[in-house]
Structure formats: structure tokens, C-alpha cells
Coordinates of C-alpha atoms in Angstrom, one line a residue:
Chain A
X14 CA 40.3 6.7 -29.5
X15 CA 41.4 5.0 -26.4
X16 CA 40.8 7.3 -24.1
X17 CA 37.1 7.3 -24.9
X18 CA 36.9 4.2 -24.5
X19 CA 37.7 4.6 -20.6
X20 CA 34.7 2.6 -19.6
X21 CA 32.9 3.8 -16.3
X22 CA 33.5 1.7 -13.4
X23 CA 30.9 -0.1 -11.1
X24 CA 29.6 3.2 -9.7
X25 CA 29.6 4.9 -13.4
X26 CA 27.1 1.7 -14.0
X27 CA 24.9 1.9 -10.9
X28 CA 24.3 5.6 -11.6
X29 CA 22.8 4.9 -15.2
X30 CA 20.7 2.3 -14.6
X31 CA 19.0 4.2 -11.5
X32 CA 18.2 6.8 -14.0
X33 CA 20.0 9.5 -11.1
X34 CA 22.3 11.4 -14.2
X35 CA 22.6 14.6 -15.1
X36 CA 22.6 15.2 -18.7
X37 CA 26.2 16.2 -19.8
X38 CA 27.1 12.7 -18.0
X39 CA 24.6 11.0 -20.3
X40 CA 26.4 12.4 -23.3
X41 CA 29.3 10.9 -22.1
X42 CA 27.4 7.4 -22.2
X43 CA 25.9 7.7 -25.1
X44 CA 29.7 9.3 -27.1
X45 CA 31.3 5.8 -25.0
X46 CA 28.4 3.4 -26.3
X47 CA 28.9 4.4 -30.1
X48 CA 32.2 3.7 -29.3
X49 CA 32.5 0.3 -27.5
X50 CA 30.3 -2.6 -27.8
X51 CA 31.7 -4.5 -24.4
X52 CA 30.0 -1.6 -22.8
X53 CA 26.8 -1.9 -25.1
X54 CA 26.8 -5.7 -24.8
X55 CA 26.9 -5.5 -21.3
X56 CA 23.8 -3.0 -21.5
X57 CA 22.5 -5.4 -23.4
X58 CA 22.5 -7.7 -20.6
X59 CA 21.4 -5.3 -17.6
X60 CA 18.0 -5.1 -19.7
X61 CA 17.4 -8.5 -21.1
X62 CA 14.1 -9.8 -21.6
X63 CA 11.6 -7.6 -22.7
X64 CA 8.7 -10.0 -23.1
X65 CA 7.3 -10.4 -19.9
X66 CA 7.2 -6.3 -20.6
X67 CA 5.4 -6.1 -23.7
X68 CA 2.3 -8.9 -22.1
X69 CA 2.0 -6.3 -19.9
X70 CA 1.7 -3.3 -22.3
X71 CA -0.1 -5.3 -24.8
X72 CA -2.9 -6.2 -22.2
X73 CA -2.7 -2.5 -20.3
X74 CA -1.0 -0.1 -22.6
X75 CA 0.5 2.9 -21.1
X76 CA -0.7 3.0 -17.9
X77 CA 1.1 6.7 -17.1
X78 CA -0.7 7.8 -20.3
X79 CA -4.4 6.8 -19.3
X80 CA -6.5 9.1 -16.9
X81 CA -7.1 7.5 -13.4
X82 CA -10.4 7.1 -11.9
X83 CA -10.9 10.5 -10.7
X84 CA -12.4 8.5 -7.6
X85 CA -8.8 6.4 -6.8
X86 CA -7.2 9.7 -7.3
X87 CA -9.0 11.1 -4.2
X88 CA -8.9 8.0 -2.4
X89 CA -4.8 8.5 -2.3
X90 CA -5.0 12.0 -1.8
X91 CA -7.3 10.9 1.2
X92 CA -5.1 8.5 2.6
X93 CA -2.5 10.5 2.2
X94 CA -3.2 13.3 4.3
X95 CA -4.3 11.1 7.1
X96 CA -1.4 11.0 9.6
X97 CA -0.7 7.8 8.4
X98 CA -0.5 4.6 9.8
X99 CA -2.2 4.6 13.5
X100 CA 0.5 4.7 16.4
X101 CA 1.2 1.5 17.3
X102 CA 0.9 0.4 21.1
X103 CA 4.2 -0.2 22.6
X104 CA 3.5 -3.3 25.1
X105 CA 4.8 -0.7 27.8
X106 CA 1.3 1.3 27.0
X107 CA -0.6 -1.6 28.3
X108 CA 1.3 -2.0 31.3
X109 CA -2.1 -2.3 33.7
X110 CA -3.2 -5.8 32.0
X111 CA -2.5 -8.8 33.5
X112 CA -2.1 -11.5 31.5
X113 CA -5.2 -14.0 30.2
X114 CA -4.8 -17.4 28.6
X115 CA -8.0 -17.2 26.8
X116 CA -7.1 -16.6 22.9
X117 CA -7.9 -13.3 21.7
X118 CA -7.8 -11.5 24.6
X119 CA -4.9 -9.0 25.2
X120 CA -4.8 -9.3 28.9
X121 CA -7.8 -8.9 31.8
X122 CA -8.3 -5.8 33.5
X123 CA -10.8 -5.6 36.7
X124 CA -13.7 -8.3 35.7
X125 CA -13.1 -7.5 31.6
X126 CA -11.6 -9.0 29.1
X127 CA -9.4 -6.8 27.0
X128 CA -9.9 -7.7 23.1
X129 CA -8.4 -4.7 21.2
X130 CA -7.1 -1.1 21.7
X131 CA -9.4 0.8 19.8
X132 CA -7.5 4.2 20.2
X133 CA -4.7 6.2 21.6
X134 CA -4.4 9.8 22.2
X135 CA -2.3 11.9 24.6
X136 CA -4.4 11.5 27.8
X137 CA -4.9 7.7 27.8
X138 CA -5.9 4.7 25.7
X139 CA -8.9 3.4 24.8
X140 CA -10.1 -0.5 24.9
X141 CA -12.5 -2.6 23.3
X142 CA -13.2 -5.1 26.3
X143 CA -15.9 -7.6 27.2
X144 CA -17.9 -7.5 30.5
X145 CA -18.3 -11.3 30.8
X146 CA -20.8 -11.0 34.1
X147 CA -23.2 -9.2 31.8
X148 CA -22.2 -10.7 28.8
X149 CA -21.7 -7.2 26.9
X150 CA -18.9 -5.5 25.1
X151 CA -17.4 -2.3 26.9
X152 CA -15.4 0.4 25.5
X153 CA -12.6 1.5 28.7
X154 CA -10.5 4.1 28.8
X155 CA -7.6 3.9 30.5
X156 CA -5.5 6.8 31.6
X157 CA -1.8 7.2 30.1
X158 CA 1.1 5.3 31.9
X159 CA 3.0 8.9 32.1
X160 CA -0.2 10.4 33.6
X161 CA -0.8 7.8 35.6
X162 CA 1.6 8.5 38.4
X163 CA 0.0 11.7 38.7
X164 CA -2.7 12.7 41.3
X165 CA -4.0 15.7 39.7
X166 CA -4.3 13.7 36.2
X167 CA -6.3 11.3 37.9
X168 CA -8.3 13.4 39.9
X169 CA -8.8 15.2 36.5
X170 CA -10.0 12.0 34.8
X171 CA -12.4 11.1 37.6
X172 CA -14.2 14.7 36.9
X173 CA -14.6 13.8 33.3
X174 CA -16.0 10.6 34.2
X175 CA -18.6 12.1 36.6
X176 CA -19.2 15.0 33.8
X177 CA -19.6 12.9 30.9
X178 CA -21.8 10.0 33.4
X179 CA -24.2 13.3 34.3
X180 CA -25.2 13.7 30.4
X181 CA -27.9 11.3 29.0
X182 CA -27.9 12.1 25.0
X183 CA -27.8 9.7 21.9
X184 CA -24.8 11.1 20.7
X185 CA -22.6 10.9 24.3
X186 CA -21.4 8.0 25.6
X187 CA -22.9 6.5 28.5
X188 CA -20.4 5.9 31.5
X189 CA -21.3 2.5 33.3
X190 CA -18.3 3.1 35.7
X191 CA -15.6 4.8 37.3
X192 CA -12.5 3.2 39.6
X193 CA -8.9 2.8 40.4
X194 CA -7.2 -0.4 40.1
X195 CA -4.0 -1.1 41.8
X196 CA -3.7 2.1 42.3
X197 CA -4.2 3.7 38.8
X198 CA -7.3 5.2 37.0
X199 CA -9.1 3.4 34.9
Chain B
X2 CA 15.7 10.5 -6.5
X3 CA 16.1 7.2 -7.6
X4 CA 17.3 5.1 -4.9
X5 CA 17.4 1.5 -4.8
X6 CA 13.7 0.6 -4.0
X7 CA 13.3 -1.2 -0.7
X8 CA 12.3 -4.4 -0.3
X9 CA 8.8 -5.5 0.9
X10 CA 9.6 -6.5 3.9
X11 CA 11.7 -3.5 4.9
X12 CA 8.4 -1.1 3.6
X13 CA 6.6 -2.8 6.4
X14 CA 8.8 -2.7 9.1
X15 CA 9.3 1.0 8.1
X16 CA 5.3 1.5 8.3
X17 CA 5.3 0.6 12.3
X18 CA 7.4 4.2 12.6
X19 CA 4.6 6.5 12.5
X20 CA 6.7 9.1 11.8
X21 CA 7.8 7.6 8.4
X22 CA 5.5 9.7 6.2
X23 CA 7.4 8.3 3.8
X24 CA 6.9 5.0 4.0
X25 CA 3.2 5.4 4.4
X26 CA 3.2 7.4 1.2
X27 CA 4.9 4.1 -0.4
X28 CA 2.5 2.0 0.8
X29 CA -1.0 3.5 -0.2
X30 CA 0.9 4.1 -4.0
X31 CA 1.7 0.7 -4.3
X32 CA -1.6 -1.1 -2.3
X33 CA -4.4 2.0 -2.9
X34 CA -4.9 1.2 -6.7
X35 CA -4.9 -2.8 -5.9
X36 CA -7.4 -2.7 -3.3
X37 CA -9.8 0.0 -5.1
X38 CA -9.4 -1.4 -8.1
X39 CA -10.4 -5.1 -7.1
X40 CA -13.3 -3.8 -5.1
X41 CA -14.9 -2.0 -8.2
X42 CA -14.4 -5.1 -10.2
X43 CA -15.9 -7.1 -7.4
X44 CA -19.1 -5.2 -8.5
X45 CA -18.6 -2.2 -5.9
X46 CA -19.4 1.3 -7.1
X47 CA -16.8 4.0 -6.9
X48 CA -17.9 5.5 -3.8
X49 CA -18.2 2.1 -2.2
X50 CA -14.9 0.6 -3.5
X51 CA -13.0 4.2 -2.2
X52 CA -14.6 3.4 1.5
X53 CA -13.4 -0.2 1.3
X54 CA -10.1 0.8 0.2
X55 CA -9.5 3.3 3.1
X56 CA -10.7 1.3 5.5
X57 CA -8.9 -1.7 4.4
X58 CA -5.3 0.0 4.1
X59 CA -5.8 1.7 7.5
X60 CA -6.9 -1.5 9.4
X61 CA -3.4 -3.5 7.6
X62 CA -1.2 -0.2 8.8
X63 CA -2.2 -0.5 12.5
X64 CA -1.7 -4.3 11.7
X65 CA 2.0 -4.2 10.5
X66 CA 2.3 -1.8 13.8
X67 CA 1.6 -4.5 16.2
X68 CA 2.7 -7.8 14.6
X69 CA 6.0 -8.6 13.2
X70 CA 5.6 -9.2 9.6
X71 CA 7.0 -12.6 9.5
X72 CA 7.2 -13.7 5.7
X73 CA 7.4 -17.4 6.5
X74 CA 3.4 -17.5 7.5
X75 CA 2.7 -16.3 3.5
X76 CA 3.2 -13.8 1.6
X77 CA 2.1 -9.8 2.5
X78 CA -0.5 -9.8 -0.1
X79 CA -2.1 -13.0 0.6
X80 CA -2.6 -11.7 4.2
X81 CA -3.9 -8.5 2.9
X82 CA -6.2 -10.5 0.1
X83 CA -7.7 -11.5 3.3
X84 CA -8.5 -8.9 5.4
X85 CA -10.1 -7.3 1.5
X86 CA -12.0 -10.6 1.5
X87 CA -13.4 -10.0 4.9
X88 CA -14.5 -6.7 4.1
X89 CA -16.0 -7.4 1.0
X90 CA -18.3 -9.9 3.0
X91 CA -19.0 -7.3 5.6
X92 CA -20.1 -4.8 3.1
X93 CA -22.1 -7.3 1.0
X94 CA -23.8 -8.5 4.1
X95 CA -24.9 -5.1 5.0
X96 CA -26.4 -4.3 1.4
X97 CA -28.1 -7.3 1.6
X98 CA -30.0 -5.9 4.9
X99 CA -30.6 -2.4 3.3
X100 CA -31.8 -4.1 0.0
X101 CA -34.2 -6.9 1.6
X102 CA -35.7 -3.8 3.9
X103 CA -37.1 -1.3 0.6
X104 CA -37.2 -3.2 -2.0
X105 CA -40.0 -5.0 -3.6
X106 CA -40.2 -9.0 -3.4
X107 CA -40.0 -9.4 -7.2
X108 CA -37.0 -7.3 -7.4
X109 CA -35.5 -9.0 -4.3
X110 CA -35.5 -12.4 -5.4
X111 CA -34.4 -12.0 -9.0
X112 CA -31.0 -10.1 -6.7
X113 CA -30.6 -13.1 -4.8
X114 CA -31.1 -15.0 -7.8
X115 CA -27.9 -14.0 -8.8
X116 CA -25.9 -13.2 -6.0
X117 CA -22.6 -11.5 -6.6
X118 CA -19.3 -13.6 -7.6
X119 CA -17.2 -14.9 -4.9
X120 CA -14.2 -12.9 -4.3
X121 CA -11.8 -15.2 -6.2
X122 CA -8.0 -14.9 -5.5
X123 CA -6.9 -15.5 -9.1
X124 CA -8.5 -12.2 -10.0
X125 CA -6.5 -11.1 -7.2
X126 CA -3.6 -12.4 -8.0
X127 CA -4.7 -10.7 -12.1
X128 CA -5.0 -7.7 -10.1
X129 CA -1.7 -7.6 -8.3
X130 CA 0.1 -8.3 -11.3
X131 CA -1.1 -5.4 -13.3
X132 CA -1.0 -3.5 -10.2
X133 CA 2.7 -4.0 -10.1
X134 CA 3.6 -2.8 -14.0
X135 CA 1.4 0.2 -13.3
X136 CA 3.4 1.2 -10.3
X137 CA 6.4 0.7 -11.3
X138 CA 5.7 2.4 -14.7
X139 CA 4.4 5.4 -12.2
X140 CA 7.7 5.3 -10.3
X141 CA 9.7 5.5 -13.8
X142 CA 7.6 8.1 -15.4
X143 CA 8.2 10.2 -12.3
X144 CA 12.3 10.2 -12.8
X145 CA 12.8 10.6 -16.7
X146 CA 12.0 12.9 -19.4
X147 CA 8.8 13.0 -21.6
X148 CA 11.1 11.7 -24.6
X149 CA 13.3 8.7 -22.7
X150 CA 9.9 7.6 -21.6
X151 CA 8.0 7.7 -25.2
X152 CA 11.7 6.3 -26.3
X153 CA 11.5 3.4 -24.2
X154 CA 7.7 2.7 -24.6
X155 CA 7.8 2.7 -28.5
X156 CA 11.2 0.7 -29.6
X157 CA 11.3 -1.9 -26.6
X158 CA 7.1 -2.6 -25.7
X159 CA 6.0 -1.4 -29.1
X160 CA 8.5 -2.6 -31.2
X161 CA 8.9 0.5 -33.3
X162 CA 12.2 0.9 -35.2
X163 CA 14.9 2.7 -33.4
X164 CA 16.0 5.1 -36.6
X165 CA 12.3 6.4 -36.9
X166 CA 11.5 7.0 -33.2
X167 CA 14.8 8.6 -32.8
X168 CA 13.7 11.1 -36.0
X169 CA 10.5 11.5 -34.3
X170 CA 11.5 12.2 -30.5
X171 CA 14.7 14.8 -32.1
X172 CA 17.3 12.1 -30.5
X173 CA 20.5 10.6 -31.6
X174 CA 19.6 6.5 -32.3
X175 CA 22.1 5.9 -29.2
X176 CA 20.1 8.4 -26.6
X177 CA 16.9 6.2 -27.8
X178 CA 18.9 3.0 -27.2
X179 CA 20.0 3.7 -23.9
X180 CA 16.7 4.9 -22.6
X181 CA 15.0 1.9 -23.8
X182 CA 17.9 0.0 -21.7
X183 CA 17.9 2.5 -19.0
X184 CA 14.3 2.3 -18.5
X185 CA 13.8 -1.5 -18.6
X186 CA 16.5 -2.2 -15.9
X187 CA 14.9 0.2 -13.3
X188 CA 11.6 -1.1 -14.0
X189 CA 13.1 -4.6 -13.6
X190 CA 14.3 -3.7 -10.2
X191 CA 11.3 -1.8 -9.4
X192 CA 9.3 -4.9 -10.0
X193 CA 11.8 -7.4 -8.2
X194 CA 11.3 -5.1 -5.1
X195 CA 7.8 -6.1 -5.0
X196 CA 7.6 -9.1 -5.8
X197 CA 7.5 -11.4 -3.2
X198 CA 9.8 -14.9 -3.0

């Protein structure tokens, strides 16, 4: 009788009450339990107070046993398969700002105020800015700082510019402008 | 399997590594249903409540990404009730446009007649906690066996007699005690990891 009543040290403990045990160990627990109520007692303990429990299952019942809105259930799937949380911008990303004191603005760039980056993708970054001459909002793109250094990348961006400036359609962007500041594309 | 959930603060940090598909997977489990679910009892149909939802968790992601999430200016969710709050006035605002633009006066009027409840942070804060007990009963349901699960719902929430739901489920009256105790102390933790001091 003693030696079932070798009770499981701290690991033994932590590995029950993470649910992580494989079935022939749970036999174990539940032959030691019949057997010794300092072990039970302490069990006891680990799990006290049901109450706040049972409001919750009196006012929801089993929430693994109802269907979910089919809708929710699409919405995860949805935002699951998204490639999750958006990149963030490392500070180094931004590194052609210079700095504003005006609140909400990022950092200035030519004659605009930078408010938000808007995206990021391989080739360069993209800012919601505002023109404050004109009093308008601008979207600027701004070529990567590892493409930056690079004449043929910027030559490249300059064509895209001119390209995409040469098309006059609802659904394309209209270019305002094109330029280098400090030496990089923007 | 069944690690030691992390804490709140540690899911955000973790959410600024956008490689952490994990933690991203976390997040929307935890903050999907609460933000969906609020919307549609906000008044918003499925459809509507579903956009919200996305664009709402996306917009907090790229958030957590730029700021540090610095738990002495308030709590995560209080911060996120906001940015919901915002929405939801964005989204009413533009209905209101559509609506005014098609429909007939008579109709329009008796709408703004009664205009739609203010997004009230006690429901919120309703929503949140039943949020939490279904997630963490998701989590748990996810790691244990039909019969520990029906075991633990019936004796300890239900307050069925051990003997008889031991008969019924084919276990010994011990393997129904220890999965109602099992059971209770991960959900415990699970819903100390969320909970915010």
C-alpha cells in the first residue's frame, strides 16, 4: 500500500492539470487518488470555486455544444488565411522623413506632410500625406531603402511613373508628380 | 498541446512578428467572436457585422505593430472597444446617407425617430465576459476527450451526481472526478491569461 501512495512530484502535478497526459499515466492518477486523500484534497484545491463557472453556463450553456453563426465561422476562416497582421514599418523604412512637430504627422517629406503609411510591398512604401499648398491629401510612394541606393531601381521607378502619369482612366491612379529628393526617388 | 497560455500582453507583442502565424491565429480566436458578436447585437446584420469585424481586427494588428502596447494607458480591450466604437459610427453614418438618398420621407423619419442605441461599454464589457468562457471552453474542448468534457460539464456546471454520470459516460467515479477537477483548473488558467489586471 505504500508504494502507491508515492505521490507525483511538482512536474507529476503540472502535467495533469494542463490536461498534456497520456492515458496509462491517468490510470495511474486516478489508482493514487482512490488511494490518498492529501493528493485528492490538494485537487480539491487546484479547482476550487465553481460558481463563477456555473453563472456562466447557466446564462450560456455549452458554448462548444451550440452551432456558430455560420457567418463568424467564415469571418475566422477569412482572417485567418490573410497573411496575418500587416508588416509593421521598422523606423529604418522611413528613413527619408525628416522630422515635423506638428501632431499627427509622421515626418515631412518635400512640401507634404506624412500622416500614415498606407502600405508596404517589396519595391517601396506607400504614404498617405497632405499637400498643404493645395490643401489636398496625396497618396506617395516611396521607393525601398534597399532599392534606393540603386540607379537602375530608380531609373526603373521613374518609367513607371511616366507609364502610369501617360494613362487617364477612372480606375488608375493619377500621377501629379515625379522627383528625387536628396538624392533618392520618391 | 497544452501549454501554459501566454499572457495578454505577451500575445501582442508576439502579433508585431509577422511571421508568428501563430499568434495571429490566437488573436482572431479570442477577439473575432467579441467584435462580430457585439456588432450584430449593435443591430448590424451578419454581412455587415463580418465586414466590421475584419476590418476592425486588421486595423488593431497593424496597430500593436507600430506602438508598444503599454498596459498602464488602459487595458487592451478598452483600447480595442474603441477603435469598434469608431467604426460602428463610421458605418452608421454611411447608412444614414444611403438610407436618406432612396427612401421615402415617411419611412425616413419614423428611422430617425428611433435612431439606433448608443454603443454602450457595459454591453461590451457583457460581451467580453462571455466572450472569455466561450473561448476558453473552445481551447478545453480542443485537448480532452468527448467523455472528460461531458464529465466535467454535467457533475461540476450541472450539478449532476458523480455515481450516475459516471454509469452513463462508462467511467470509474474517480476518472469523472478528476476530469471535472482537471477541466476546471485549465479553464481557470485559461481565463486568468486573459483577463486583464
Amino acid at each position: 500500500m505504500t508504494a502507491s501512495l508515492d505521490c507525483p512530484g511538482t512536474e507529476g502535478w503540472q502535467s495533469l492539470l494542463d490536461l498534456d497526459l497520456a492515458p496509462d499515466q491517468l490510470s495511474r492518477w486516478e489508482r493514487h487518488l482512490q488511494l490518498c486523500p492529501a493528493c485528492q484534497d490538494r485537487l480539491d484545491r487546484a479547482a476550487a470555486d465553481e460558481e463563477e463557472f456555473r453563472k456562466w453556463a447557466r446564462r450560456l450553456g455549452d458554448p462548444t455544444a451550440a452551432p456558430t453563426d455560420p457567418t463568424l465561422i467564415k469571418l475566422l476562416e477569412r482572417l485567418k488565411e490573410g497573411k496575418g497582421p500587416p508588416a509593421p514599418v521598422d523606423a529604418a523604412d522611413l528613413y527619408f522623413l525628416r522630422p515635423s512637430d506638428r501632431p499627427g504627422v509622421l515626418g515631412t517629406l518635400g512640401g507634404y506632410e506624412v500622416l500614415e503609411v498606407v502600405g508596404q510591398g517589396g519595391m517601396g512604401v506607400v504614404l498617405k500625406a497632405f499637400e498643404p499648398a493645395l490643401c489636398r491629401f496625396v497618396a506617395i510612394k516611396v521607393v525601398a531603402a534597399a532599392l534606393a541606393g540603386s540607379a537602375t531601381a530608380r531609373r526603373r521607378f521613374t518609367r513607371e511613373a511616366q507609364a502610369a502619369a501617360a494613362v487617364c482612366h477612372e480606375h488608375v491612379v493619377a500621377v501629379h508628380g515625379v522627383s528625387e529628393t536628396g538624392g533618392w526617388s520618391g | 498541446m497544452a501549454e501554459i497560455p501566454p499572457t495578454r500582453a505577451s500575445l501582442l507583442v508576439r502579433l508585431r512578428d509577422p511571421q508568428d502565424q501563430a499568434a495571429w491565429t490566437e488573436f482572431i480566436a479570442l477577439y473575432g467572436p467579441l467584435v462580430y458578436n457585439y456588432a450584430r447585437k449593435q443591430g448590424l446584420q451578419d454581412a455587415d457585422a463580418a465586414d466590421l469585424g475584419q476590418e476592425v481586427l486588421r486595423a488593431v494588428a497593424g496597430c500593436v505593430g507600430r506602438l508598444e502596447y503599454d498596459p498602464s494607458r488602459g487595458s487592451f480591450r478598452n483600447w480595442l472597444f474603441t477603435v469598434v466604437r469608431r467604426k460602428l459610427s463610421t458605418w452608421r453614418s454611411a447608412r444614414g446617407n444611403r438610407v436618406r438618398g432612396s427612401g421615402d420621407p415617411a419611412t425616413q423619419q419614423l428611422l430617425e425617430q428611433h435612431p439606433a442605441p448608443a454603443p454602450d461599454e457595459a454591453e461590451w464589457e457583457a460581451e467580453w465576459e462571455d466572450q472569455v468562457f466561450s473561448w476558453a471552453c473552445a481551447q478545453v474542448r480542443k485537448d480532452v476527450t468527448d467523455s472528460t468534457w461531458q464529465a466535467f460539464w454535467r457533475t461540476a456546471l450541472e450539478g449532476q451526481p458523480t455515481k450516475r454520470v459516471a454509469a452513463e459516460l462508462g467511467l470509474t467515479p474517480t476518472a469523472v472526478y478528476l476530469a471535472r477537477r482537471r477541466v476546471l483548473a485549465r479553464l481557470k488558467a485559461l481565463v486568468r491569461s486573459v483577463r486583464e489586471p
